[in-house]
JSON list of C-alpha atoms and ligand atoms in Angstrom, two decimals:
[
{"chain": "A", "resi": 1, "resn": "MET", "atom": "CA", "xyz": [94.74, 116.29, 100.78]},
{"chain": "A", "resi": 2, "resn": "ARG", "atom": "CA", "xyz": [97.62, 115.87, 98.39]},
{"chain": "A", "resi": 3, "resn": "GLU", "atom": "CA", "xyz": [98.01, 112.23, 98.87]},
{"chain": "A", "resi": 4, "resn": "VAL", "atom": "CA", "xyz": [94.57, 111.59, 97.35]},
{"chain": "A", "resi": 5, "resn": "GLU", "atom": "CA", "xyz": [95.56, 113.53, 94.19]},
{"chain": "A", "resi": 6, "resn": "LEU", "atom": "CA", "xyz": [98.91, 111.55, 93.87]},
{"chain": "A", "resi": 7, "resn": "VAL", "atom": "CA", "xyz": [97.26, 108.22, 94.44]},
{"chain": "A", "resi": 8, "resn": "ARG", "atom": "CA", "xyz": [94.74, 109.08, 91.72]},
{"chain": "A", "resi": 9, "resn": "VAL", "atom": "CA", "xyz": [97.53, 109.97, 89.30]},
{"chain": "A", "resi": 10, "resn": "LEU", "atom": "CA", "xyz": [99.24, 106.75, 90.13]},
{"chain": "A", "resi": 11, "resn": "LEU", "atom": "CA", "xyz": [96.11, 104.68, 89.63]},
{"chain": "A", "resi": 12, "resn": "GLU", "atom": "CA", "xyz": [95.60, 106.30, 86.13]},
{"chain": "A", "resi": 13, "resn": "ARG", "atom": "CA", "xyz": [99.05, 105.00, 85.24]},
{"chain": "A", "resi": 14, "resn": "LEU", "atom": "CA", "xyz": [98.24, 101.44, 86.64]},
{"chain": "A", "resi": 15, "resn": "TRP", "atom": "CA", "xyz": [95.13, 101.22, 84.57]},
{"chain": "A", "resi": 16, "resn": "GLU", "atom": "CA", "xyz": [97.00, 102.18, 81.47]},
{"chain": "A", "resi": 17, "resn": "ALA", "atom": "CA", "xyz": [99.36, 99.32, 82.36]},
{"chain": "A", "resi": 18, "resn": "LEU", "atom": "CA", "xyz": [96.32, 96.91, 82.45]},
{"chain": "A", "resi": 19, "resn": "ALA", "atom": "CA", "xyz": [94.56, 98.43, 79.38]},
{"chain": "A", "resi": 20, "resn": "SER", "atom": "CA", "xyz": [95.66, 95.60, 77.14]},
{"chain": "A", "resi": 21, "resn": "ASP", "atom": "CA", "xyz": [94.75, 92.91, 79.48]},
{"chain": "A", "resi": 22, "resn": "PRO", "atom": "CA", "xyz": [91.95, 94.14, 81.90]},
{"chain": "A", "resi": 23, "resn": "HIS", "atom": "CA", "xyz": [91.52, 90.77, 83.61]},
{"chain": "A", "resi": 24, "resn": "ARG", "atom": "CA", "xyz": [95.02, 90.80, 85.03]},
{"chain": "A", "resi": 25, "resn": "LYS", "atom": "CA", "xyz": [95.67, 92.07, 88.60]},
{"chain": "A", "resi": 26, "resn": "ILE", "atom": "CA", "xyz": [98.48, 94.10, 89.88]},
{"chain": "A", "resi": 27, "resn": "ALA", "atom": "CA", "xyz": [101.02, 92.27, 91.98]},
{"chain": "A", "resi": 28, "resn": "SER", "atom": "CA", "xyz": [103.18, 95.14, 93.16]},
{"chain": "A", "resi": 29, "resn": "VAL", "atom": "CA", "xyz": [103.77, 98.82, 92.63]},
{"chain": "A", "resi": 30, "resn": "ARG", "atom": "CA", "xyz": [106.99, 100.67, 93.40]},
{"chain": "A", "resi": 31, "resn": "VAL", "atom": "CA", "xyz": [107.13, 104.45, 93.70]},
{"chain": "A", "resi": 32, "resn": "ARG", "atom": "CA", "xyz": [109.68, 106.98, 94.49]},
{"chain": "A", "resi": 33, "resn": "LEU", "atom": "CA", "xyz": [108.23, 109.38, 97.00]},
{"chain": "A", "resi": 34, "resn": "GLY", "atom": "CA", "xyz": [109.77, 112.46, 98.28]},
{"chain": "A", "resi": 35, "resn": "ILE", "atom": "CA", "xyz": [108.57, 113.36, 101.83]},
{"chain": "A", "resi": 36, "resn": "GLY", "atom": "CA", "xyz": [108.07, 117.05, 100.76]},
{"chain": "A", "resi": 37, "resn": "CYS", "atom": "CA", "xyz": [105.57, 115.61, 98.13]},
{"chain": "A", "resi": 38, "resn": "ALA", "atom": "CA", "xyz": [103.38, 113.45, 100.44]},
{"chain": "A", "resi": 39, "resn": "ALA", "atom": "CA", "xyz": [103.55, 111.78, 103.90]},
{"chain": "A", "resi": 40, "resn": "PRO", "atom": "CA", "xyz": [104.47, 108.01, 103.15]},
{"chain": "A", "resi": 41, "resn": "GLU", "atom": "CA", "xyz": [102.05, 106.51, 105.75]},
{"chain": "A", "resi": 42, "resn": "ARG", "atom": "CA", "xyz": [99.14, 108.73, 104.55]},
{"chain": "A", "resi": 43, "resn": "PHE", "atom": "CA", "xyz": [100.13, 107.76, 100.95]},
{"chain": "A", "resi": 44, "resn": "ARG", "atom": "CA", "xyz": [99.88, 104.08, 101.89]},
{"chain": "A", "resi": 45, "resn": "MET", "atom": "CA", "xyz": [96.51, 104.56, 103.60]},
{"chain": "A", "resi": 46, "resn": "VAL", "atom": "CA", "xyz": [94.99, 106.31, 100.65]},
{"chain": "A", "resi": 47, "resn": "PHE", "atom": "CA", "xyz": [96.43, 103.75, 98.28]},
{"chain": "A", "resi": 48, "resn": "GLU", "atom": "CA", "xyz": [94.82, 100.90, 100.11]},
{"chain": "A", "resi": 49, "resn": "ARG", "atom": "CA", "xyz": [91.51, 102.71, 100.44]},
{"chain": "A", "resi": 50, "resn": "LEU", "atom": "CA", "xyz": [91.26, 103.76, 96.79]},
{"chain": "A", "resi": 51, "resn": "THR", "atom": "CA", "xyz": [92.46, 100.39, 95.42]},
{"chain": "A", "resi": 52, "resn": "ARG", "atom": "CA", "xyz": [89.73, 98.40, 97.29]},
{"chain": "A", "resi": 53, "resn": "GLY", "atom": "CA", "xyz": [87.60, 96.48, 94.89]},
{"chain": "A", "resi": 54, "resn": "THR", "atom": "CA", "xyz": [89.96, 97.27, 91.84]},
{"chain": "A", "resi": 55, "resn": "PRO", "atom": "CA", "xyz": [92.65, 95.15, 90.10]},
{"chain": "A", "resi": 56, "resn": "ALA", "atom": "CA", "xyz": [95.23, 96.83, 92.30]},
{"chain": "A", "resi": 57, "resn": "GLU", "atom": "CA", "xyz": [93.59, 95.65, 95.47]},
{"chain": "A", "resi": 58, "resn": "ALA", "atom": "CA", "xyz": [96.08, 93.81, 97.70]},
{"chain": "A", "resi": 59, "resn": "ALA", "atom": "CA", "xyz": [98.95, 94.88, 95.52]},
{"chain": "A", "resi": 60, "resn": "HIS", "atom": "CA", "xyz": [102.16, 95.16, 97.35]},
{"chain": "A", "resi": 61, "resn": "LEU", "atom": "CA", "xyz": [103.09, 98.92, 97.62]},
{"chain": "A", "resi": 62, "resn": "GLU", "atom": "CA", "xyz": [106.90, 99.51, 97.86]},
{"chain": "A", "resi": 63, "resn": "MET", "atom": "CA", "xyz": [107.96, 103.06, 98.43]},
{"chain": "A", "resi": 64, "resn": "ASP", "atom": "CA", "xyz": [111.52, 104.40, 97.96]},
{"chain": "A", "resi": 65, "resn": "ILE", "atom": "CA", "xyz": [111.28, 107.35, 100.41]},
{"chain": "A", "resi": 66, "resn": "ILE", "atom": "CA", "xyz": [113.31, 110.30, 99.51]},
{"chain": "A", "resi": 67, "resn": "PRO", "atom": "CA", "xyz": [114.47, 112.64, 102.32]},
{"chain": "A", "resi": 68, "resn": "MET", "atom": "CA", "xyz": [114.42, 116.41, 101.85]},
{"chain": "A", "resi": 69, "resn": "THR", "atom": "CA", "xyz": [117.67, 118.06, 100.67]},
{"chain": "A", "resi": 70, "resn": "PHE", "atom": "CA", "xyz": [118.19, 121.72, 101.47]},
{"chain": "A", "resi": 71, "resn": "ARG", "atom": "CA", "xyz": [120.82, 124.29, 100.85]},
{"chain": "A", "resi": 72, "resn": "CYS", "atom": "CA", "xyz": [120.87, 126.65, 103.78]},
{"chain": "A", "resi": 73, "resn": "THR", "atom": "CA", "xyz": [120.14, 130.27, 102.76]},
{"chain": "A", "resi": 74, "resn": "LEU", "atom": "CA", "xyz": [122.38, 131.61, 105.60]},
{"chain": "A", "resi": 75, "resn": "CYS", "atom": "CA", "xyz": [125.46, 129.52, 105.44]},
{"chain": "A", "resi": 76, "resn": "HIS", "atom": "CA", "xyz": [124.95, 127.70, 102.17]},
{"chain": "A", "resi": 77, "resn": "HIS", "atom": "CA", "xyz": [125.53, 124.29, 103.74]},
{"chain": "A", "resi": 78, "resn": "THR", "atom": "CA", "xyz": [123.70, 121.43, 101.91]},
{"chain": "A", "resi": 79, "resn": "PHE", "atom": "CA", "xyz": [121.93, 118.94, 104.21]},
{"chain": "A", "resi": 80, "resn": "HIS", "atom": "CA", "xyz": [119.46, 116.15, 104.23]},
{"chain": "A", "resi": 81, "resn": "SER", "atom": "CA", "xyz": [116.39, 116.01, 106.51]},
{"chain": "A", "resi": 82, "resn": "GLU", "atom": "CA", "xyz": [113.58, 113.67, 107.40]},
{"chain": "A", "resi": 83, "resn": "GLU", "atom": "CA", "xyz": [111.48, 116.62, 108.23]},
{"chain": "A", "resi": 84, "resn": "VAL", "atom": "CA", "xyz": [109.56, 118.72, 105.72]},
{"chain": "A", "resi": 85, "resn": "LEU", "atom": "CA", "xyz": [111.24, 121.93, 107.26]},
{"chain": "A", "resi": 86, "resn": "GLY", "atom": "CA", "xyz": [114.73, 120.76, 108.10]},
{"chain": "A", "resi": 87, "resn": "GLU", "atom": "CA", "xyz": [117.12, 122.51, 110.47]},
{"chain": "A", "resi": 88, "resn": "CYS", "atom": "CA", "xyz": [120.59, 123.44, 109.18]},
{"chain": "A", "resi": 89, "resn": "PRO", "atom": "CA", "xyz": [123.00, 121.33, 111.28]},
{"chain": "A", "resi": 90, "resn": "ARG", "atom": "CA", "xyz": [125.62, 124.01, 110.89]},
{"chain": "A", "resi": 91, "resn": "CYS", "atom": "CA", "xyz": [123.91, 127.26, 111.84]},
{"chain": "A", "resi": 92, "resn": "GLY", "atom": "CA", "xyz": [120.35, 126.14, 112.98]},
{"chain": "A", "resi": 93, "resn": "ALA", "atom": "CA", "xyz": [118.44, 127.97, 110.35]},
{"chain": "A", "resi": 94, "resn": "LEU", "atom": "CA", "xyz": [115.08, 126.29, 109.38]},
{"chain": "A", "resi": 95, "resn": "GLY", "atom": "CA", "xyz": [114.58, 125.16, 105.75]},
{"chain": "A", "resi": 96, "resn": "GLY", "atom": "CA", "xyz": [116.38, 126.84, 102.90]},
{"chain": "A", "resi": 97, "resn": "GLU", "atom": "CA", "xyz": [116.50, 126.11, 99.13]},
{"chain": "A", "resi": 98, "resn": "VAL", "atom": "CA", "xyz": [114.85, 122.84, 98.34]},
{"chain": "A", "resi": 99, "resn": "LEU", "atom": "CA", "xyz": [117.24, 120.68, 96.29]},
{"chain": "A", "resi": 100, "resn": "GLY", "atom": "CA", "xyz": [115.31, 117.32, 96.58]},
{"chain": "A", "resi": 101, "resn": "GLY", "atom": "CA", "xyz": [112.57, 115.59, 98.38]},
{"chain": "A", "resi": 102, "resn": "GLU", "atom": "CA", "xyz": [109.63, 116.73, 96.38]},
{"chain": "A", "resi": 103, "resn": "GLU", "atom": "CA", "xyz": [109.74, 114.09, 93.70]},
{"chain": "A", "resi": 104, "resn": "PHE", "atom": "CA", "xyz": [107.15, 111.48, 92.93]},
{"chain": "A", "resi": 105, "resn": "ALA", "atom": "CA", "xyz": [107.51, 108.81, 90.25]},
{"chain": "A", "resi": 106, "resn": "LEU", "atom": "CA", "xyz": [106.23, 105.37, 89.40]},
{"chain": "A", "resi": 107, "resn": "VAL", "atom": "CA", "xyz": [109.28, 103.14, 89.36]},
{"chain": "A", "resi": 108, "resn": "ASP", "atom": "CA", "xyz": [107.86, 99.72, 88.53]},
{"chain": "A", "resi": 109, "resn": "VAL", "atom": "CA", "xyz": [104.54, 97.93, 88.06]},
{"chain": "A", "resi": 110, "resn": "ARG", "atom": "CA", "xyz": [104.40, 94.09, 88.25]},
{"chain": "A", "resi": 111, "resn": "LEU", "atom": "CA", "xyz": [101.26, 92.30, 87.08]},
{"chain": "A", "resi": 112, "resn": "LYS", "atom": "CA", "xyz": [100.18, 88.91, 88.36]},
{"chain": "A", "resi": 113, "resn": "SER", "atom": "CA", "xyz": [100.65, 86.27, 85.89]},
{"chain": "A", "resi": 114, "resn": "ALA", "atom": "CA", "xyz": [97.46, 84.40, 84.77]},
{"chain": "A", "resi": 115, "resn": "GLU", "atom": "CA", "xyz": [98.64, 81.32, 86.66]},
{"chain": "A", "resi": 116, "resn": "ASP", "atom": "CA", "xyz": [99.32, 83.36, 89.74]},
{"chain": "A", "resi": 117, "resn": "ALA", "atom": "CA", "xyz": [95.84, 84.71, 89.62]},
{"chain": "A", "resi": 118, "resn": "THR", "atom": "CA", "xyz": [94.35, 81.22, 89.68]},
{"chain": "A", "resi": 119, "resn": "VAL", "atom": "CA", "xyz": [96.44, 79.94, 92.52]},
{"chain": "A", "resi": 120, "resn": "ASN", "atom": "CA", "xyz": [95.70, 83.14, 94.49]},
{"chain": "A", "resi": 121, "resn": "SER", "atom": "CA", "xyz": [92.06, 82.92, 94.06]},
{"chain": "A", "resi": 122, "resn": "LEU", "atom": "CA", "xyz": [92.14, 79.19, 95.09]},
{"chain": "A", "resi": 123, "resn": "ASN", "atom": "CA", "xyz": [94.14, 79.93, 98.26]},
{"chain": "A", "resi": 124, "resn": "ALA", "atom": "CA", "xyz": [92.72, 83.15, 99.28]},
{"chain": "A", "resi": 125, "resn": "PRO", "atom": "CA", "xyz": [90.20, 82.78, 102.10]},
{"chain": "A", "resi": 126, "resn": "ARG", "atom": "CA", "xyz": [86.93, 84.53, 101.06]},
{"chain": "A", "resi": 127, "resn": "SER", "atom": "CA", "xyz": [85.95, 87.22, 103.56]},
{"chain": "B", "resi": 201, "resn": "ZN", "atom": "ZN1", "xyz": [123.07, 127.07, 107.78]}
]
């Protein structure tokens, strides 16, 4: 499953961000995710599973979801698609040359401030 691999790569980057201050927690993470790279819902599920019990647990995951961009190999029309194998709206051919939608990048990481951490641990119901 590709999502697991991507989340692992992402977590490595998060731990690097925490390296200077391992007691801080991650408040939010923002990624750019092409739908040709991973399915966003699965990515979120895997993120929630793999961050359980870590400093990124309960971090808010924001995803900028990038649709696929194809250039049709038959009529050379360029089009966007929410499907991994898009259909050319001009001639009906499937797929084509991929111009976008396979990217994955970490855009932003926000750490909780020390004060936030205190407030959150006081307010959070223990489960
Ligand atoms: Zn076409």
